[in-house]
mmCIF file of C-alpha atoms in Angstrom:
data_model
loop_
_atom_site.group_PDB
_atom_site.id
_atom_site.type_symbol
_atom_site.label_atom_id
_atom_site.label_comp_id
_atom_site.label_asym_id
_atom_site.label_seq_id
_atom_site.Cartn_x
_atom_site.Cartn_y
_atom_site.Cartn_z
ATOM 1 C CA MET P 1 -50.060 188.767 253.389
ATOM 2 C CA PRO P 2 -49.913 191.169 256.391
ATOM 3 C CA GLY P 3 -48.677 194.738 256.040
ATOM 4 C CA PRO P 4 -50.064 198.235 255.532
ATOM 5 C CA VAL P 5 -51.590 197.479 252.102
ATOM 6 C CA HIS P 6 -53.345 194.398 253.511
ATOM 7 C CA ASP P 7 -54.710 196.472 256.396
ATOM 8 C CA TYR P 8 -55.833 199.200 253.986
ATOM 9 C CA LEU P 9 -57.728 196.678 251.826
ATOM 10 C CA ASP P 10 -59.241 195.057 254.898
ATOM 11 C CA GLY P 11 -60.378 198.433 256.240
ATOM 12 C CA LEU P 12 -62.114 199.307 252.964
ATOM 13 C CA ALA P 13 -63.777 195.893 252.816
ATOM 14 C CA ARG P 14 -65.095 196.262 256.369
ATOM 15 C CA ALA P 15 -66.436 199.799 255.903
ATOM 16 C CA GLY P 16 -69.952 199.923 257.317
ATOM 17 C CA GLU P 17 -69.668 196.455 258.903
ATOM 18 C CA ASP P 18 -72.693 195.789 261.112
ATOM 19 C CA PRO P 19 -72.941 193.730 264.343
ATOM 20 C CA LEU P 20 -74.305 190.631 262.565
ATOM 21 C CA LEU P 21 -71.330 190.406 260.182
ATOM 22 C CA ALA P 22 -68.976 191.111 263.093
ATOM 23 C CA GLU P 23 -70.559 188.220 265.004
ATOM 24 C CA MET P 24 -70.066 185.879 262.024
ATOM 25 C CA HIS P 25 -66.434 186.966 261.689
ATOM 26 C CA ALA P 26 -65.923 186.229 265.393
ATOM 27 C CA LEU P 27 -67.618 182.821 265.132
ATOM 28 C CA ALA P 28 -65.437 181.869 262.158
ATOM 29 C CA ALA P 29 -62.286 182.945 264.014
ATOM 30 C CA GLU P 30 -63.314 181.120 267.200
ATOM 31 C CA ARG P 31 -64.038 177.838 265.393
ATOM 32 C CA GLY P 32 -61.354 178.126 262.734
ATOM 33 C CA PHE P 33 -64.211 177.781 260.241
ATOM 34 C CA PRO P 34 -63.327 178.971 256.714
ATOM 35 C CA ILE P 35 -65.462 181.865 255.430
ATOM 36 C CA VAL P 36 -64.856 183.925 252.316
ATOM 37 C CA GLY P 37 -64.418 187.140 254.322
ATOM 38 C CA PRO P 38 -65.543 190.703 253.635
ATOM 39 C CA GLN P 39 -63.456 191.369 250.498
ATOM 40 C CA VAL P 40 -65.072 188.436 248.708
ATOM 41 C CA GLY P 41 -68.421 189.138 250.385
ATOM 42 C CA ARG P 42 -68.535 192.594 248.812
ATOM 43 C CA LEU P 43 -67.789 191.127 245.411
ATOM 44 C CA LEU P 44 -70.643 188.619 245.818
ATOM 45 C CA ALA P 45 -73.061 191.442 246.612
ATOM 46 C CA GLN P 46 -71.752 193.433 243.638
ATOM 47 C CA LEU P 47 -72.388 190.467 241.334
ATOM 48 C CA VAL P 48 -76.040 190.409 242.385
ATOM 49 C CA HIS P 49 -76.433 194.059 241.377
ATOM 50 C CA LEU P 50 -74.363 193.749 238.188
ATOM 51 C CA THR P 51 -76.343 190.784 236.882
ATOM 52 C CA GLY P 52 -79.713 191.851 238.296
ATOM 53 C CA ALA P 53 -79.821 188.421 239.925
ATOM 54 C CA ARG P 54 -83.049 187.055 241.393
ATOM 55 C CA ARG P 55 -82.077 183.382 241.841
ATOM 56 C CA ILE P 56 -78.878 182.138 243.492
ATOM 57 C CA PHE P 57 -77.744 178.609 244.351
ATOM 58 C CA GLU P 58 -74.959 177.838 246.806
ATOM 59 C CA LEU P 59 -73.058 174.552 246.802
ATOM 60 C CA GLY P 60 -71.648 174.450 250.336
ATOM 61 C CA SER P 61 -73.016 177.298 252.439
ATOM 62 C CA GLY P 62 -71.293 176.664 255.769
ATOM 63 C CA PHE P 63 -73.096 178.709 258.391
ATOM 64 C CA GLY P 64 -74.430 181.222 255.885
ATOM 65 C CA TYR P 65 -71.722 183.876 255.579
ATOM 66 C CA SER P 66 -71.623 184.158 251.772
ATOM 67 C CA ALA P 67 -75.409 183.733 251.687
ATOM 68 C CA LEU P 68 -75.870 186.753 253.939
ATOM 69 C CA TRP P 69 -73.909 188.944 251.490
ATOM 70 C CA PHE P 70 -75.870 187.559 248.550
ATOM 71 C CA ALA P 71 -79.283 187.747 250.242
ATOM 72 C CA ARG P 72 -78.843 191.334 251.381
ATOM 73 C CA ALA P 73 -78.182 192.373 247.776
ATOM 74 C CA LEU P 74 -81.160 190.461 246.311
ATOM 75 C CA PRO P 75 -84.433 192.240 245.609
ATOM 76 C CA PRO P 76 -87.306 191.346 247.985
ATOM 77 C CA ASP P 77 -88.717 188.785 245.529
ATOM 78 C CA GLY P 78 -85.314 187.163 244.995
ATOM 79 C CA GLU P 79 -84.385 183.743 246.379
ATOM 80 C CA ILE P 80 -81.231 181.994 247.462
ATOM 81 C CA PHE P 81 -80.850 178.253 247.993
ATOM 82 C CA LEU P 82 -78.369 177.337 250.727
ATOM 83 C CA THR P 83 -77.004 173.795 250.930
ATOM 84 C CA ASP P 84 -74.680 172.086 253.376
ATOM 85 C CA GLY P 85 -74.094 168.508 254.429
ATOM 86 C CA ASP P 86 -74.024 169.419 258.109
ATOM 87 C CA PRO P 87 -77.450 170.127 259.679
ATOM 88 C CA ALA P 88 -75.763 172.163 262.439
ATOM 89 C CA ASN P 89 -74.438 174.569 259.802
ATOM 90 C CA MET P 90 -77.877 174.937 258.231
ATOM 91 C CA LYS P 91 -79.371 175.648 261.648
ATOM 92 C CA LEU P 92 -76.831 178.402 262.277
ATOM 93 C CA ALA P 93 -77.413 179.822 258.780
ATOM 94 C CA ARG P 94 -81.162 179.870 259.363
ATOM 95 C CA GLY P 95 -80.585 181.798 262.574
ATOM 96 C CA PHE P 96 -78.286 184.397 261.017
ATOM 97 C CA LEU P 97 -80.437 185.030 257.941
ATOM 98 C CA GLY P 98 -83.550 185.113 260.104
ATOM 99 C CA ARG P 99 -82.032 187.760 262.358
ATOM 100 C CA ALA P 100 -81.146 189.757 259.232
ATOM 101 C CA GLY P 101 -84.819 189.666 258.221
ATOM 102 C CA LEU P 102 -83.974 187.658 255.094
ATOM 103 C CA ALA P 103 -85.424 184.224 255.897
ATOM 104 C CA ASP P 104 -88.284 184.782 253.439
ATOM 105 C CA ARG P 105 -85.891 184.870 250.493
ATOM 106 C CA ALA P 106 -83.767 181.868 251.615
ATOM 107 C CA VAL P 107 -84.280 178.110 251.224
ATOM 108 C CA PHE P 108 -82.214 175.978 253.603
ATOM 109 C CA LEU P 109 -81.398 172.482 252.354
ATOM 110 C CA THR P 110 -79.338 169.922 254.256
ATOM 111 C CA GLY P 111 -77.651 167.451 251.922
ATOM 112 C CA HIS P 112 -75.238 167.055 249.046
ATOM 113 C CA GLY P 113 -75.099 170.319 247.116
ATOM 114 C CA GLN P 114 -74.619 168.830 243.649
ATOM 115 C CA ASP P 115 -77.549 166.402 244.111
ATOM 116 C CA LEU P 116 -79.749 169.230 245.323
ATOM 117 C CA LEU P 117 -78.765 171.456 242.389
ATOM 118 C CA GLN P 118 -79.750 168.696 239.975
ATOM 119 C CA VAL P 119 -83.300 168.615 241.335
ATOM 120 C CA ALA P 120 -83.637 172.399 241.744
ATOM 121 C CA PRO P 121 -86.084 173.837 239.208
ATOM 122 C CA GLY P 122 -85.177 176.501 236.634
ATOM 123 C CA LEU P 123 -82.009 178.365 235.794
ATOM 124 C CA PHE P 124 -79.942 180.386 238.262
ATOM 125 C CA ASP P 125 -78.360 183.818 237.794
ATOM 126 C CA ILE P 126 -75.489 182.996 240.135
ATOM 127 C CA VAL P 127 -74.076 179.686 241.348
ATOM 128 C CA PHE P 128 -71.561 179.733 244.186
ATOM 129 C CA CYS P 129 -69.349 176.753 245.044
ATOM 130 C CA ASP P 130 -67.353 175.988 248.163
ATOM 131 C CA VAL P 131 -67.648 172.191 248.470
ATOM 132 C CA ASP P 132 -64.852 169.673 249.084
ATOM 133 C CA LYS P 133 -62.095 170.316 246.573
ATOM 134 C CA GLU P 134 -62.026 166.705 245.333
ATOM 135 C CA GLN P 135 -65.531 167.341 243.990
ATOM 136 C CA TYR P 136 -64.692 170.511 242.060
ATOM 137 C CA PRO P 137 -64.263 168.905 238.604
ATOM 138 C CA GLU P 138 -67.774 167.396 238.651
ATOM 139 C CA VAL P 139 -69.308 170.806 239.433
ATOM 140 C CA HIS P 140 -68.154 172.168 236.069
ATOM 141 C CA GLY P 141 -70.337 169.614 234.308
ATOM 142 C CA LEU P 142 -73.477 170.788 236.119
ATOM 143 C CA LEU P 143 -73.306 174.445 235.147
ATOM 144 C CA ARG P 144 -74.578 174.283 231.603
ATOM 145 C CA ARG P 145 -77.931 172.948 232.771
ATOM 146 C CA HIS P 146 -78.376 175.217 235.793
ATOM 147 C CA LEU P 147 -76.690 178.609 235.142
ATOM 148 C CA ARG P 148 -78.251 181.054 232.695
ATOM 149 C CA VAL P 149 -76.308 182.652 229.849
ATOM 150 C CA GLY P 150 -74.771 185.864 231.240
ATOM 151 C CA GLY P 151 -74.885 184.423 234.742
ATOM 152 C CA ALA P 152 -71.922 184.172 237.108
ATOM 153 C CA PHE P 153 -70.290 181.128 238.632
ATOM 154 C CA VAL P 154 -68.138 181.867 241.679
ATOM 155 C CA ILE P 155 -65.859 179.236 243.172
ATOM 156 C CA ASP P 156 -63.627 179.637 246.183
ATOM 157 C CA ASN P 157 -60.098 178.388 246.938
ATOM 158 C CA LEU P 158 -58.734 178.215 243.388
ATOM 159 C CA LEU P 159 -55.232 178.976 244.704
ATOM 160 C CA TRP P 160 -55.596 176.353 247.472
ATOM 161 C CA ASP P 161 -52.924 177.960 249.623
ATOM 162 C CA GLY P 162 -50.614 178.194 246.600
ATOM 163 C CA LYS P 163 -50.490 174.422 246.168
ATOM 164 C CA VAL P 164 -51.969 174.594 242.645
ATOM 165 C CA ALA P 165 -48.709 176.298 241.587
ATOM 166 C CA ASP P 166 -46.441 173.879 243.451
ATOM 167 C CA PRO P 167 -45.435 170.941 241.226
ATOM 168 C CA ALA P 168 -44.659 168.860 244.333
ATOM 169 C CA ALA P 169 -48.248 169.102 245.616
ATOM 170 C CA ASN P 170 -50.244 166.129 244.391
ATOM 171 C CA ASP P 171 -52.896 165.388 247.027
ATOM 172 C CA PRO P 172 -56.496 164.693 245.920
ATOM 173 C CA ALA P 173 -57.777 168.168 246.886
ATOM 174 C CA THR P 174 -55.035 169.976 244.943
ATOM 175 C CA ARG P 175 -55.584 167.674 241.977
ATOM 176 C CA GLY P 176 -59.310 168.447 242.154
ATOM 177 C CA VAL P 177 -58.788 172.197 242.079
ATOM 178 C CA ARG P 178 -56.294 171.904 239.203
ATOM 179 C CA ALA P 179 -58.579 169.631 237.166
ATOM 180 C CA PHE P 180 -61.539 171.969 237.642
ATOM 181 C CA THR P 181 -59.471 174.982 236.598
ATOM 182 C CA GLU P 182 -58.218 173.254 233.452
ATOM 183 C CA ARG P 183 -61.741 172.275 232.441
ATOM 184 C CA MET P 184 -63.182 175.703 233.123
ATOM 185 C CA TRP P 185 -60.435 177.659 231.353
ATOM 186 C CA GLY P 186 -60.619 175.257 228.418
ATOM 187 C CA ASP P 187 -64.398 175.660 228.048
ATOM 188 C CA PRO P 188 -65.223 178.183 225.275
ATOM 189 C CA GLY P 189 -68.731 178.539 226.720
ATOM 190 C CA PHE P 190 -67.328 180.470 229.684
ATOM 191 C CA LEU P 191 -65.010 183.446 230.241
ATOM 192 C CA SER P 192 -63.076 182.921 233.450
ATOM 193 C CA SER P 193 -60.744 184.839 235.697
ATOM 194 C CA LEU P 194 -58.948 184.006 238.914
ATOM 195 C CA LEU P 195 -59.060 186.904 241.355
ATOM 196 C CA PRO P 196 -56.280 186.920 243.967
ATOM 197 C CA LEU P 197 -58.670 187.628 246.848
ATOM 198 C CA ARG P 198 -57.822 185.597 249.947
ATOM 199 C CA ASP P 199 -57.354 181.973 248.759
ATOM 200 C CA GLY P 200 -58.201 182.736 245.114
ATOM 201 C CA VAL P 201 -61.729 183.319 243.803
ATOM 202 C CA GLY P 202 -62.713 181.955 240.415
ATOM 203 C CA LEU P 203 -65.267 184.014 238.493
ATOM 204 C CA SER P 204 -66.715 182.524 235.310
ATOM 205 C CA VAL P 205 -69.369 184.121 233.133
ATOM 206 C CA ARG P 206 -71.473 181.855 230.964
ATOM 207 C CA LEU P 207 -71.205 183.173 227.406
ATOM 208 C CA ARG P 208 -73.556 180.799 225.578
ATOM 209 C CA MET T 1 -44.981 190.046 243.369
ATOM 210 C CA PRO T 2 -43.004 187.442 241.389
ATOM 211 C CA GLY T 3 -43.126 183.742 242.292
ATOM 212 C CA PRO T 4 -44.938 180.557 241.247
ATOM 213 C CA VAL T 5 -48.407 181.841 242.238
ATOM 214 C CA HIS T 6 -47.852 185.045 240.255
ATOM 215 C CA ASP T 7 -46.780 183.002 237.232
ATOM 216 C CA TYR T 8 -49.780 180.687 237.644
ATOM 217 C CA LEU T 9 -52.196 183.656 237.698
ATOM 218 C CA ASP T 10 -50.451 185.245 234.730
ATOM 219 C CA GLY T 11 -50.642 182.007 232.751
ATOM 220 C CA LEU T 12 -54.393 181.693 233.348
ATOM 221 C CA ALA T 13 -54.947 185.343 232.416
ATOM 222 C CA ARG T 14 -53.016 184.887 229.162
ATOM 223 C CA ALA T 15 -54.776 181.684 228.125
ATOM 224 C CA GLY T 16 -55.820 182.047 224.501
ATOM 225 C CA GLU T 17 -53.833 185.276 224.009
ATOM 226 C CA ASP T 18 -53.829 186.248 220.351
ATOM 227 C CA PRO T 19 -51.117 188.055 218.326
ATOM 228 C CA LEU T 20 -52.811 191.467 218.605
ATOM 229 C CA LEU T 21 -52.834 191.398 222.406
ATOM 230 C CA ALA T 22 -49.261 190.082 222.390
ATOM 231 C CA GLU T 23 -48.252 193.036 220.198
ATOM 232 C CA MET T 24 -49.885 195.475 222.613
ATOM 233 C CA HIS T 25 -48.134 193.834 225.567
ATOM 234 C CA ALA T 26 -44.819 194.186 223.741
ATOM 235 C CA LEU T 27 -45.492 197.838 222.849
ATOM 236 C CA ALA T 28 -46.338 198.648 226.475
ATOM 237 C CA ALA T 29 -43.168 196.939 227.694
ATOM 238 C CA GLU T 30 -41.006 198.627 225.054
ATOM 239 C CA ARG T 31 -42.307 202.114 225.871
ATOM 240 C CA GLY T 32 -42.816 201.613 229.601
ATOM 241 C CA PHE T 33 -46.422 202.602 228.932
ATOM 242 C CA PRO T 34 -48.822 201.583 231.718
ATOM 243 C CA ILE T 35 -51.598 199.194 230.615
ATOM 244 C CA VAL T 36 -54.004 197.315 232.848
ATOM 245 C CA GLY T 37 -52.708 193.940 231.688
ATOM 246 C CA PRO T 38 -54.502 190.663 230.955
ATOM 247 C CA GLN T 39 -55.795 189.907 234.478
ATOM 248 C CA VAL T 40 -57.691 193.198 234.563
ATOM 249 C CA GLY T 41 -58.530 192.932 230.861
ATOM 250 C CA ARG T 42 -60.391 189.671 231.451
ATOM 251 C CA LEU T 43 -62.343 191.278 234.273
ATOM 252 C CA LEU T 44 -63.345 194.171 231.986
ATOM 253 C CA ALA T 45 -64.643 191.729 229.387
ATOM 254 C CA GLN T 46 -66.508 189.807 232.089
ATOM 255 C CA LEU T 47 -68.194 193.004 233.263
ATOM 256 C CA VAL T 48 -69.566 193.582 229.769
ATOM 257 C CA HIS T 49 -71.193 190.140 229.784
ATOM 258 C CA LEU T 50 -72.387 190.353 233.406
ATOM 259 C CA THR T 51 -74.115 193.708 232.912
ATOM 260 C CA GLY T 52 -75.216 193.092 229.330
ATOM 261 C CA ALA T 53 -73.437 196.370 228.504
ATOM 262 C CA ARG T 54 -74.018 198.118 225.185
ATOM 263 C CA ARG T 55 -72.479 201.536 225.961
ATOM 264 C CA ILE T 56 -69.060 202.094 227.528
ATOM 265 C CA PHE T 57 -67.126 205.309 228.159
ATOM 266 C CA GLU T 58 -63.394 205.420 228.872
ATOM 267 C CA LEU T 59 -61.711 208.331 230.630
ATOM 268 C CA GLY T 60 -58.091 207.901 229.557
ATOM 269 C CA SER T 61 -57.742 205.165 226.946
ATOM 270 C CA GLY T 62 -54.007 205.239 226.283
ATOM 271 C CA PHE T 63 -53.369 203.324 223.070
ATOM 272 C CA GLY T 64 -56.553 201.266 223.397
ATOM 273 C CA TYR T 65 -55.594 198.239 225.475
ATOM 274 C CA SER T 66 -58.551 198.262 227.887
ATOM 275 C CA ALA T 67 -60.843 199.308 225.028
ATOM 276 C CA LEU T 68 -59.849 196.225 223.019
ATOM 277 C CA TRP T 69 -60.929 193.946 225.895
ATOM 278 C CA PHE T 70 -64.184 195.870 226.299
ATOM 279 C CA ALA T 71 -64.953 196.103 222.585
ATOM 280 C CA ARG T 72 -64.395 192.419 221.933
ATOM 281 C CA ALA T 73 -66.977 191.571 224.589
ATOM 282 C CA LEU T 74 -69.599 194.058 223.334
ATOM 283 C CA PRO T 75 -72.422 192.914 221.076
ATOM 284 C CA PRO T 76 -72.161 194.082 217.426
ATOM 285 C CA ASP T 77 -74.511 197.021 218.063
ATOM 286 C CA GLY T 78 -72.599 198.110 221.183
ATOM 287 C CA GLU T 79 -70.395 201.182 221.313
ATOM 288 C CA ILE T 80 -67.359 202.298 223.251
ATOM 289 C CA PHE T 81 -66.088 205.870 223.523
ATOM 290 C CA LEU T 82 -62.314 206.153 223.831
ATOM 291 C CA THR T 83 -60.746 209.395 225.052
ATOM 292 C CA ASP T 84 -57.158 210.490 225.488
ATOM 293 C CA GLY T 85 -55.394 213.829 225.572
ATOM 294 C CA ASP T 86 -52.632 212.621 223.277
ATOM 295 C CA PRO T 87 -53.597 212.371 219.577
ATOM 296 C CA ALA T 88 -50.757 209.878 219.019
ATOM 297 C CA ASN T 89 -52.407 207.495 221.492
ATOM 298 C CA MET T 90 -55.761 207.842 219.755
ATOM 299 C CA LYS T 91 -54.116 207.114 216.424
ATOM 300 C CA LEU T 92 -52.553 203.928 217.790
ATOM 301 C CA ALA T 93 -55.853 202.919 219.382
ATOM 302 C CA ARG T 94 -57.681 203.427 216.083
ATOM 303 C CA GLY T 95 -55.147 201.192 214.404
ATOM 304 C CA PHE T 96 -55.394 198.377 216.952
ATOM 305 C CA LEU T 97 -59.192 198.357 217.124
ATOM 306 C CA GLY T 98 -59.407 198.611 213.367
ATOM 307 C CA ARG T 99 -57.163 195.590 212.922
ATOM 308 C CA ALA T 100 -59.387 193.722 215.389
ATOM 309 C CA GLY T 101 -62.380 194.501 213.171
ATOM 310 C CA LEU T 102 -63.980 196.580 215.916
ATOM 311 C CA ALA T 103 -63.664 200.135 214.586
ATOM 312 C CA ASP T 104 -67.407 200.252 213.818
ATOM 313 C CA ARG T 105 -68.272 200.009 217.510
ATOM 314 C CA ALA T 106 -65.623 202.502 218.718
ATOM 315 C CA VAL T 107 -65.623 206.317 218.855
ATOM 316 C CA PHE T 108 -62.162 207.891 219.141
ATOM 317 C CA LEU T 109 -62.077 211.296 220.847
ATOM 318 C CA THR T 110 -58.928 213.310 221.494
ATOM 319 C CA GLY T 111 -59.309 215.656 224.454
ATOM 320 C CA HIS T 112 -60.043 215.879 228.162
ATOM 321 C CA GLY T 113 -61.998 212.799 229.210
ATOM 322 C CA GLN T 114 -64.170 214.464 231.850
ATOM 323 C CA ASP T 115 -65.168 217.299 229.474
ATOM 324 C CA LEU T 116 -66.030 214.793 226.770
ATOM 325 C CA LEU T 117 -68.089 212.678 229.182
ATOM 326 C CA GLN T 118 -70.118 215.725 230.144
ATOM 327 C CA VAL T 119 -71.178 216.290 226.540
ATOM 328 C CA ALA T 120 -71.701 212.613 225.713
ATOM 329 C CA PRO T 121 -75.387 211.778 225.258
ATOM 330 C CA GLY T 122 -77.275 209.227 227.339
ATOM 331 C CA LEU T 123 -76.326 206.926 230.182
ATOM 332 C CA PHE T 124 -73.491 204.407 230.081
ATOM 333 C CA ASP T 125 -73.480 200.821 231.342
ATOM 334 C CA ILE T 126 -69.776 200.956 232.187
ATOM 335 C CA VAL T 127 -67.430 203.890 232.804
ATOM 336 C CA PHE T 128 -63.697 203.199 233.008
ATOM 337 C CA CYS T 129 -61.200 205.701 234.437
ATOM 338 C CA ASP T 130 -57.444 205.866 234.129
ATOM 339 C CA VAL T 131 -56.748 209.639 234.007
ATOM 340 C CA ASP T 132 -54.173 211.598 236.015
ATOM 341 C CA LYS T 133 -54.580 210.702 239.664
ATOM 342 C CA GLU T 134 -54.907 214.338 240.776
ATOM 343 C CA GLN T 135 -58.169 214.410 238.815
ATOM 344 C CA TYR T 136 -59.683 211.308 240.418
ATOM 345 C CA PRO T 137 -61.863 213.107 243.019
ATOM 346 C CA GLU T 138 -63.696 215.147 240.369
ATOM 347 C CA VAL T 139 -64.573 211.991 238.427
ATOM 348 C CA HIS T 140 -66.732 210.720 241.293
ATOM 349 C CA GLY T 141 -69.001 213.734 240.909
ATOM 350 C CA LEU T 142 -69.674 212.951 237.237
ATOM 351 C CA LEU T 143 -70.929 209.407 237.689
ATOM 352 C CA ARG T 144 -74.437 210.054 238.922
ATOM 353 C CA ARG T 145 -75.325 211.812 235.681
ATOM 354 C CA HIS T 146 -73.615 209.433 233.270
ATOM 355 C CA LEU T 147 -73.661 205.876 234.713
ATOM 356 C CA ARG T 148 -76.930 203.926 234.810
ATOM 357 C CA VAL T 149 -78.233 202.254 237.964
ATOM 358 C CA GLY T 150 -76.759 198.742 238.048
ATOM 359 C CA GLY T 151 -73.851 199.906 235.894
ATOM 360 C CA ALA T 152 -70.176 199.459 236.751
ATOM 361 C CA PHE T 153 -67.491 202.066 237.330
ATOM 362 C CA VAL T 154 -63.942 200.743 237.056
ATOM 363 C CA ILE T 155 -60.968 202.835 238.119
ATOM 364 C CA ASP T 156 -57.328 201.828 237.965
ATOM 365 C CA ASN T 157 -54.416 202.420 240.356
ATOM 366 C CA LEU T 158 -56.321 202.642 243.626
ATOM 367 C CA LEU T 159 -53.307 201.225 245.479
ATOM 368 C CA TRP T 160 -50.953 203.622 243.708
ATOM 369 C CA ASP T 161 -47.919 201.429 244.314
ATOM 370 C CA GLY T 162 -48.921 201.066 247.976
ATOM 371 C CA LYS T 163 -48.564 204.795 248.628
ATOM 372 C CA VAL T 164 -52.227 205.140 249.661
ATOM 373 C CA ALA T 165 -51.381 203.012 252.716
ATOM 374 C CA ASP T 166 -48.139 204.871 253.526
ATOM 375 C CA PRO T 167 -48.797 207.769 255.935
ATOM 376 C CA ALA T 168 -45.551 209.445 254.777
ATOM 377 C CA ALA T 169 -46.759 209.696 251.153
ATOM 378 C CA ASN T 170 -48.433 213.053 250.609
ATOM 379 C CA ASP T 171 -47.844 213.996 246.951
ATOM 380 C CA PRO T 172 -50.768 215.356 244.884
ATOM 381 C CA ALA T 173 -51.360 212.076 243.007
ATOM 382 C CA THR T 174 -51.524 210.009 246.200
ATOM 383 C CA ARG T 175 -53.792 212.601 247.816
ATOM 384 C CA GLY T 176 -56.023 212.445 244.732
ATOM 385 C CA VAL T 177 -56.391 208.678 244.873
ATOM 386 C CA ARG T 178 -57.078 208.777 248.624
ATOM 387 C CA ALA T 179 -59.672 211.563 248.304
ATOM 388 C CA PHE T 180 -61.474 209.716 245.506
ATOM 389 C CA THR T 181 -61.533 206.489 247.528
ATOM 390 C CA GLU T 182 -62.948 208.238 250.609
ATOM 391 C CA ARG T 183 -65.706 209.858 248.564
ATOM 392 C CA MET T 184 -66.608 206.678 246.735
ATOM 393 C CA TRP T 185 -66.647 204.440 249.811
ATOM 394 C CA GLY T 186 -68.662 207.068 251.671
ATOM 395 C CA ASP T 187 -71.304 207.325 248.937
ATOM 396 C CA PRO T 188 -74.366 205.197 249.802
ATOM 397 C CA GLY T 189 -75.421 205.308 246.145
ATOM 398 C CA PHE T 190 -72.577 202.924 245.240
ATOM 399 C CA LEU T 191 -71.242 199.581 246.469
ATOM 400 C CA SER T 192 -67.479 199.533 246.019
ATOM 401 C CA SER T 193 -64.642 197.095 246.289
ATOM 402 C CA LEU T 194 -60.900 197.344 245.760
ATOM 403 C CA LEU T 195 -59.549 194.316 243.934
ATOM 404 C CA PRO T 196 -55.834 193.618 244.470
ATOM 405 C CA LEU T 197 -55.133 193.098 240.782
ATOM 406 C CA ARG T 198 -51.888 194.715 239.676
ATOM 407 C CA ASP T 199 -51.932 198.293 241.083
ATOM 408 C CA GLY T 200 -55.423 197.966 242.604
ATOM 409 C CA VAL T 201 -58.647 198.088 240.618
ATOM 410 C CA GLY T 202 -61.669 199.849 242.066
ATOM 411 C CA LEU T 203 -65.048 198.411 241.096
ATOM 412 C CA SER T 204 -68.157 200.371 242.065
ATOM 413 C CA VAL T 205 -71.727 199.409 241.217
ATOM 414 C CA ARG T 206 -74.318 202.158 241.120
ATOM 415 C CA LEU T 207 -77.150 201.097 243.433
ATOM 416 C CA ARG T 208 -79.584 203.987 242.948
#
């Protein structure tokens, strides 16, 4: 919500913002394209350092905003898989990460994120999810085979504009977010929290 | 702020709450004693798993609420140092952690947290800070010698009831929180974010 505290948080999140991030913020605003924004972006980069991540998989990369935060935090031999159903998004992402000098640690895949994760080799340190909300419940089932123990799963929009907490909201997307959240919080193999950043960021650590 | 989203977040944070945590919540409410609460508590436990922490130091432990979350997430050979200036708090903390079966991985020290950190041996994976706000700036200077690279520094109350964003607020505590935040965000050796949980939780990862 707007106000001095919001502006203060936004200012701290944007500290040291460079022209490439500024350009992505402007593109998102111009197109009304949802991006996680700098507060969440910082957290994504922090998770790379905290876990010592070398391998990251994104389900739904858009034009590469979250991937830029991740990729910048990875070590030079790290790798991030970007996926998106729209080839135009992947082309934009390739351009942005290339201009950041990070193309060598990124793999750009056009297609259905969950299908691509199922054929991706090895375990990942971090899996990020921002696909259509109706598909959220099925993503939970994929994690045990693709996320390492101690790794982080990050999923956006768990508040879904507050609709998850509104008993009158019963559309498929809201039901998808609710069903995912119930499964994840009920899974003793993960420790989960819902961070009230922007539209609600779910963070789950795989325990075993 | 109260409302259905607040209640939804609180419900998810309290999922699986056991009688010991409930007793600590009740004690805090009864005494008006500030604790970080279950949303932050979950994040603390997650940080232990994400970093693979074995050694944690707390500056200002109160009656052991944050330490209980940390200690439960530690492996059996992990250790957490609790510090507080009030021996009555340390006695309560010893009781709670003992009842949780975690006393063997906890060290209870009555005294000035920063002094005790300076004599503590070795590097820590996580340092947590909740001391008097006037003392916050000096804590930043201690981290480079006591927090390992890739480790997490967590500091409570970085919003200080919104006063940090109010130009009219100029009391020593508010000035202390602001000065700490400026130093931390200006330090290229750390990547920091301010999470809007409760009164604002600062999370800084040591990069080098």
